[in-house]
Amino acid sequence: VGHPVVEAVRPAVSPAEARRRLGLGEEERILALAPGSRRQELRYLFPVLAEAAARIARRIPRARFLVPVAPTLDAERIRRALERVEAPFALLSGMDYDALQLAEAALVCSGTVTLEFTCLGIPFVVAYRASRLTTLQYRLIRGLVGGQRWAAMPNIIVQRGIVPELLGSAASAQALADHAMALLTDEERRARMKSDLAEAKAALGEPGASRRTAEMVASLLPGQEGS
């Protein structure tokens, strides 16, 4: 039936209008930092994302970071972390697609958000850090499900590594910054990833998955034979 994220991820305004609303100039280089929605992700991963942002900002003085903040997270904690490393930022209320469409690249926590950036067509790097126990559980489960090579959803969909995955200790601030810089400066790499993301999005099906699912369920209800 497809996937509902395809119909959900639709900016409602033009990029020019989004820039105007956020007070962003044309000369600013926009990146996104998506820390996930769980408190453990804020604890273990976001400090690394913030430090990566600071390293990028030192190399690109005009860089500005958009940070979607889920309602389950502490926005003030995120604000303090970014102010501490002196990375220029703007906090967004949840996945604000109008604003996020402006990002040239993104550092993204592994999860459903990877599909959202896939549908936006924004090149990104996937990162994940967790407690030692969670990391051990992940490795055990990964071994039990047939040796699945990939963790990021777009990679699983097309069964190849179209976006970089930096998991556990590999998700260092320097590695994340280097990958993001490559996406910003290597036009061939950007074009290839955008094409691959379009392929992954196409595999999710056409918009209307929610309606099609509801119609299938309704057809199974008593008294719906032949309708």
Tab-separated table of C-alpha atoms in Angstrom:
chain	number	residue	atom	x	y	z
A	1	VAL	CA	0.000	0.000	0.000
A	2	GLY	CA	2.993	2.319	0.257
A	3	HIS	CA	4.224	4.384	3.194
A	4	PRO	CA	2.427	7.338	4.883
A	5	VAL	CA	5.648	9.360	5.165
A	6	VAL	CA	5.426	10.048	1.407
A	7	GLU	CA	2.199	12.024	1.825
A	8	ALA	CA	3.275	13.645	5.102
A	9	VAL	CA	6.578	15.148	3.979
A	10	ARG	CA	5.361	18.044	1.876
A	11	PRO	CA	6.634	21.592	2.475
A	12	ALA	CA	3.752	24.048	2.280
A	13	VAL	CA	5.788	27.131	1.295
A	14	SER	CA	8.537	27.915	-1.180
A	15	PRO	CA	12.201	27.890	-0.106
A	16	ALA	CA	12.287	31.673	-0.536
A	17	GLU	CA	9.321	32.090	1.822
A	18	ALA	CA	10.882	29.684	4.319
A	19	ARG	CA	14.097	31.727	4.336
A	20	ARG	CA	12.129	34.919	4.853
A	21	ARG	CA	10.202	33.466	7.800
A	22	LEU	CA	13.427	32.276	9.460
A	23	GLY	CA	15.308	35.481	8.732
A	24	LEU	CA	17.999	33.639	6.757
A	25	GLY	CA	20.044	35.352	4.068
A	26	GLU	CA	20.855	33.765	0.720
A	27	GLU	CA	24.529	33.661	1.669
A	28	GLU	CA	23.989	31.384	4.669
A	29	ARG	CA	24.765	27.665	4.297
A	30	ILE	CA	21.967	25.701	5.943
A	31	LEU	CA	22.448	22.288	7.536
A	32	ALA	CA	20.134	20.208	9.709
A	33	LEU	CA	20.859	18.359	12.945
A	34	ALA	CA	18.176	15.776	13.746
A	35	PRO	CA	18.802	14.331	17.239
A	36	GLY	CA	15.913	11.849	17.302
A	37	SER	CA	13.038	11.800	19.779
A	38	ARG	CA	14.257	9.674	22.696
A	39	ARG	CA	15.964	10.959	25.820
A	40	GLN	CA	18.786	8.436	25.496
A	41	GLU	CA	19.505	9.808	22.017
A	42	LEU	CA	19.717	13.294	23.485
A	43	ARG	CA	22.090	11.996	26.154
A	44	TYR	CA	24.413	9.847	24.067
A	45	LEU	CA	24.231	11.271	20.542
A	46	PHE	CA	23.395	14.963	20.620
A	47	PRO	CA	26.620	16.158	22.301
A	48	VAL	CA	28.505	14.547	19.417
A	49	LEU	CA	26.201	16.172	16.843
A	50	ALA	CA	26.697	19.549	18.530
A	51	GLU	CA	30.477	19.198	18.488
A	52	ALA	CA	30.357	18.137	14.833
A	53	ALA	CA	28.296	21.263	14.108
A	54	ALA	CA	30.910	23.418	15.837
A	55	ARG	CA	33.672	21.887	13.715
A	56	ILE	CA	31.696	22.492	10.540
A	57	ALA	CA	31.015	26.094	11.594
A	58	ARG	CA	34.732	26.716	12.052
A	59	ARG	CA	35.308	25.571	8.472
A	60	ILE	CA	32.229	27.308	7.021
A	61	PRO	CA	31.726	30.650	8.805
A	62	ARG	CA	28.314	31.150	7.130
A	63	ALA	CA	26.944	27.810	8.341
A	64	ARG	CA	23.630	27.795	10.206
A	65	PHE	CA	22.040	24.711	11.781
A	66	LEU	CA	18.326	23.923	11.909
A	67	VAL	CA	17.455	21.566	14.769
A	68	PRO	CA	14.021	19.882	14.835
A	69	VAL	CA	13.097	19.315	18.481
A	70	ALA	CA	10.606	16.536	19.212
A	71	PRO	CA	8.053	17.238	21.975
A	72	THR	CA	9.637	14.407	23.989
A	73	LEU	CA	12.969	16.253	24.245
A	74	ASP	CA	14.199	19.105	26.445
A	75	ALA	CA	14.620	22.073	24.105
A	76	GLU	CA	16.572	24.074	26.689
A	77	ARG	CA	19.096	21.277	27.068
A	78	ILE	CA	19.595	21.285	23.313
A	79	ARG	CA	19.915	25.066	23.297
A	80	ARG	CA	22.564	25.018	26.036
A	81	ALA	CA	24.564	22.297	24.262
A	82	LEU	CA	24.711	24.319	21.038
A	83	GLU	CA	25.492	27.584	22.804
A	84	ARG	CA	28.300	25.847	24.692
A	85	VAL	CA	30.066	24.823	21.480
A	86	GLU	CA	29.200	28.138	19.771
A	87	ALA	CA	27.420	26.629	16.781
A	88	PRO	CA	24.911	29.058	15.180
A	89	PHE	CA	21.461	27.466	15.243
A	90	ALA	CA	17.705	27.800	15.129
A	91	LEU	CA	15.434	25.394	17.010
A	92	LEU	CA	12.376	24.094	15.192
A	93	SER	CA	9.172	22.751	16.684
A	94	GLY	CA	9.252	19.153	15.492
A	95	MET	CA	9.914	18.191	11.877
A	96	ASP	CA	9.181	21.544	10.275
A	97	TYR	CA	9.383	20.537	6.614
A	98	ASP	CA	8.955	24.139	5.452
A	99	ALA	CA	12.228	25.024	7.178
A	100	LEU	CA	14.091	21.743	6.720
A	101	GLN	CA	13.725	21.849	2.930
A	102	LEU	CA	16.417	24.553	3.031
A	103	ALA	CA	19.129	22.214	4.327
A	104	GLU	CA	21.966	21.412	1.948
A	105	ALA	CA	22.994	18.466	4.103
A	106	ALA	CA	22.031	16.884	7.421
A	107	LEU	CA	23.351	14.844	10.312
A	108	VAL	CA	20.521	12.508	11.240
A	109	CYS	CA	19.815	10.109	14.104
A	110	SER	CA	18.956	6.618	12.879
A	111	GLY	CA	15.185	6.064	12.788
A	112	THR	CA	12.062	7.145	10.915
A	113	VAL	CA	13.591	10.598	10.428
A	114	THR	CA	15.869	9.043	7.802
A	115	LEU	CA	12.800	8.410	5.647
A	116	GLU	CA	11.664	11.999	6.119
A	117	PHE	CA	14.987	13.364	4.876
A	118	THR	CA	14.884	10.808	2.064
A	119	CYS	CA	11.524	12.227	0.952
A	120	LEU	CA	12.889	15.781	1.214
A	121	GLY	CA	15.779	14.719	-1.024
A	122	ILE	CA	18.412	16.159	1.303
A	123	PRO	CA	21.798	14.363	1.385
A	124	PHE	CA	22.533	13.172	4.906
A	125	VAL	CA	24.723	11.116	7.205
A	126	VAL	CA	23.185	8.676	9.697
A	127	ALA	CA	24.580	8.484	13.213
A	128	TYR	CA	23.711	6.574	16.357
A	129	ARG	CA	25.163	6.217	19.831
A	130	ALA	CA	23.636	4.482	22.834
A	131	SER	CA	24.519	2.911	26.163
A	132	ARG	CA	26.812	-0.112	26.189
A	133	LEU	CA	23.871	-2.400	27.010
A	134	THR	CA	21.767	-1.072	24.120
A	135	THR	CA	24.742	-1.370	21.777
A	136	LEU	CA	25.246	-4.995	22.814
A	137	GLN	CA	21.545	-5.761	22.315
A	138	TYR	CA	21.664	-4.187	18.852
A	139	ARG	CA	24.633	-6.295	17.819
A	140	LEU	CA	22.996	-9.471	19.089
A	141	ILE	CA	19.672	-8.769	17.375
A	142	ARG	CA	21.418	-7.758	14.163
A	143	GLY	CA	23.151	-11.120	14.144
A	144	LEU	CA	19.853	-12.939	14.676
A	145	VAL	CA	17.974	-11.340	11.787
A	146	GLY	CA	19.972	-12.886	9.003
A	147	GLY	CA	23.014	-10.656	9.170
A	148	GLN	CA	21.267	-7.474	8.002
A	149	ARG	CA	24.087	-5.257	6.739
A	150	TRP	CA	22.331	-1.925	7.083
A	151	ALA	CA	20.759	0.060	9.914
A	152	ALA	CA	19.435	3.131	8.046
A	153	MET	CA	16.037	2.694	6.411
A	154	PRO	CA	16.919	4.032	2.943
A	155	ASN	CA	19.896	1.654	2.822
A	156	ILE	CA	17.676	-1.265	3.822
A	157	ILE	CA	15.073	-0.329	1.201
A	158	VAL	CA	17.517	-0.366	-1.721
A	159	GLN	CA	19.889	-2.910	-0.117
A	160	ARG	CA	23.031	-0.878	-0.599
A	161	GLY	CA	24.819	1.888	1.257
A	162	ILE	CA	23.432	5.045	-0.307
A	163	VAL	CA	23.897	7.093	2.901
A	164	PRO	CA	26.868	6.739	5.287
A	165	GLU	CA	26.155	5.002	8.594
A	166	LEU	CA	28.306	6.005	11.576
A	167	LEU	CA	27.284	3.835	14.502
A	168	GLY	CA	28.677	3.565	18.018
A	169	SER	CA	32.289	4.711	18.369
A	170	ALA	CA	32.426	5.398	14.614
A	171	ALA	CA	30.036	8.311	15.203
A	172	SER	CA	32.742	10.723	16.324
A	173	ALA	CA	32.385	14.482	15.931
A	174	GLN	CA	35.307	14.599	13.504
A	175	ALA	CA	33.955	11.784	11.314
A	176	LEU	CA	30.500	13.379	11.182
A	177	ALA	CA	31.964	16.774	10.318
A	178	ASP	CA	34.165	15.283	7.584
A	179	HIS	CA	31.225	13.437	5.994
A	180	ALA	CA	29.059	16.562	6.118
A	181	MET	CA	31.806	18.667	4.552
A	182	ALA	CA	32.152	16.113	1.746
A	183	LEU	CA	28.422	16.410	1.028
A	184	LEU	CA	28.722	20.189	0.909
A	185	THR	CA	31.784	20.385	-1.305
A	186	ASP	CA	31.707	17.329	-3.583
A	187	GLU	CA	29.059	18.044	-6.231
A	188	GLU	CA	29.364	14.598	-7.817
A	189	ARG	CA	28.803	12.905	-4.461
A	190	ARG	CA	25.811	15.150	-3.749
A	191	ALA	CA	24.249	14.427	-7.120
A	192	ARG	CA	24.745	10.677	-6.722
A	193	MET	CA	23.191	10.622	-3.251
A	194	LYS	CA	20.216	12.742	-4.334
A	195	SER	CA	19.598	10.319	-7.199
A	196	ASP	CA	19.843	7.343	-4.825
A	197	LEU	CA	17.471	9.001	-2.352
A	198	ALA	CA	14.970	9.556	-5.152
A	199	GLU	CA	15.169	5.830	-5.919
A	200	ALA	CA	14.507	4.960	-2.264
A	201	LYS	CA	11.584	7.389	-2.129
A	202	ALA	CA	10.070	5.864	-5.277
A	203	ALA	CA	10.251	2.428	-3.636
A	204	LEU	CA	7.973	3.725	-0.849
A	205	GLY	CA	5.084	4.006	-3.300
A	206	GLU	CA	2.727	6.791	-4.316
A	207	PRO	CA	1.009	9.170	-1.847
A	208	GLY	CA	-2.253	7.876	-0.375
A	209	ALA	CA	-0.998	4.918	1.671
A	210	SER	CA	-3.182	5.820	4.670
A	211	ARG	CA	-6.327	6.004	2.545
A	212	ARG	CA	-5.542	2.738	0.749
A	213	THR	CA	-4.910	0.984	4.050
A	214	ALA	CA	-8.173	2.271	5.516
A	215	GLU	CA	-10.082	1.096	2.449
A	216	MET	CA	-8.539	-2.383	2.712
A	217	VAL	CA	-9.462	-2.631	6.398
A	218	ALA	CA	-12.995	-1.367	5.726
A	219	SER	CA	-13.466	-3.983	3.004
A	220	LEU	CA	-12.863	-6.722	5.583
A	221	LEU	CA	-15.586	-5.509	7.967
A	222	PRO	CA	-18.844	-7.485	8.210
A	223	GLY	CA	-21.424	-6.413	5.653
A	224	GLN	CA	-18.852	-5.023	3.220
A	225	GLU	CA	-18.855	-7.941	0.787
A	226	GLY	CA	-18.971	-6.739	-2.781
A	227	SER	CA	-18.413	-3.101	-1.845
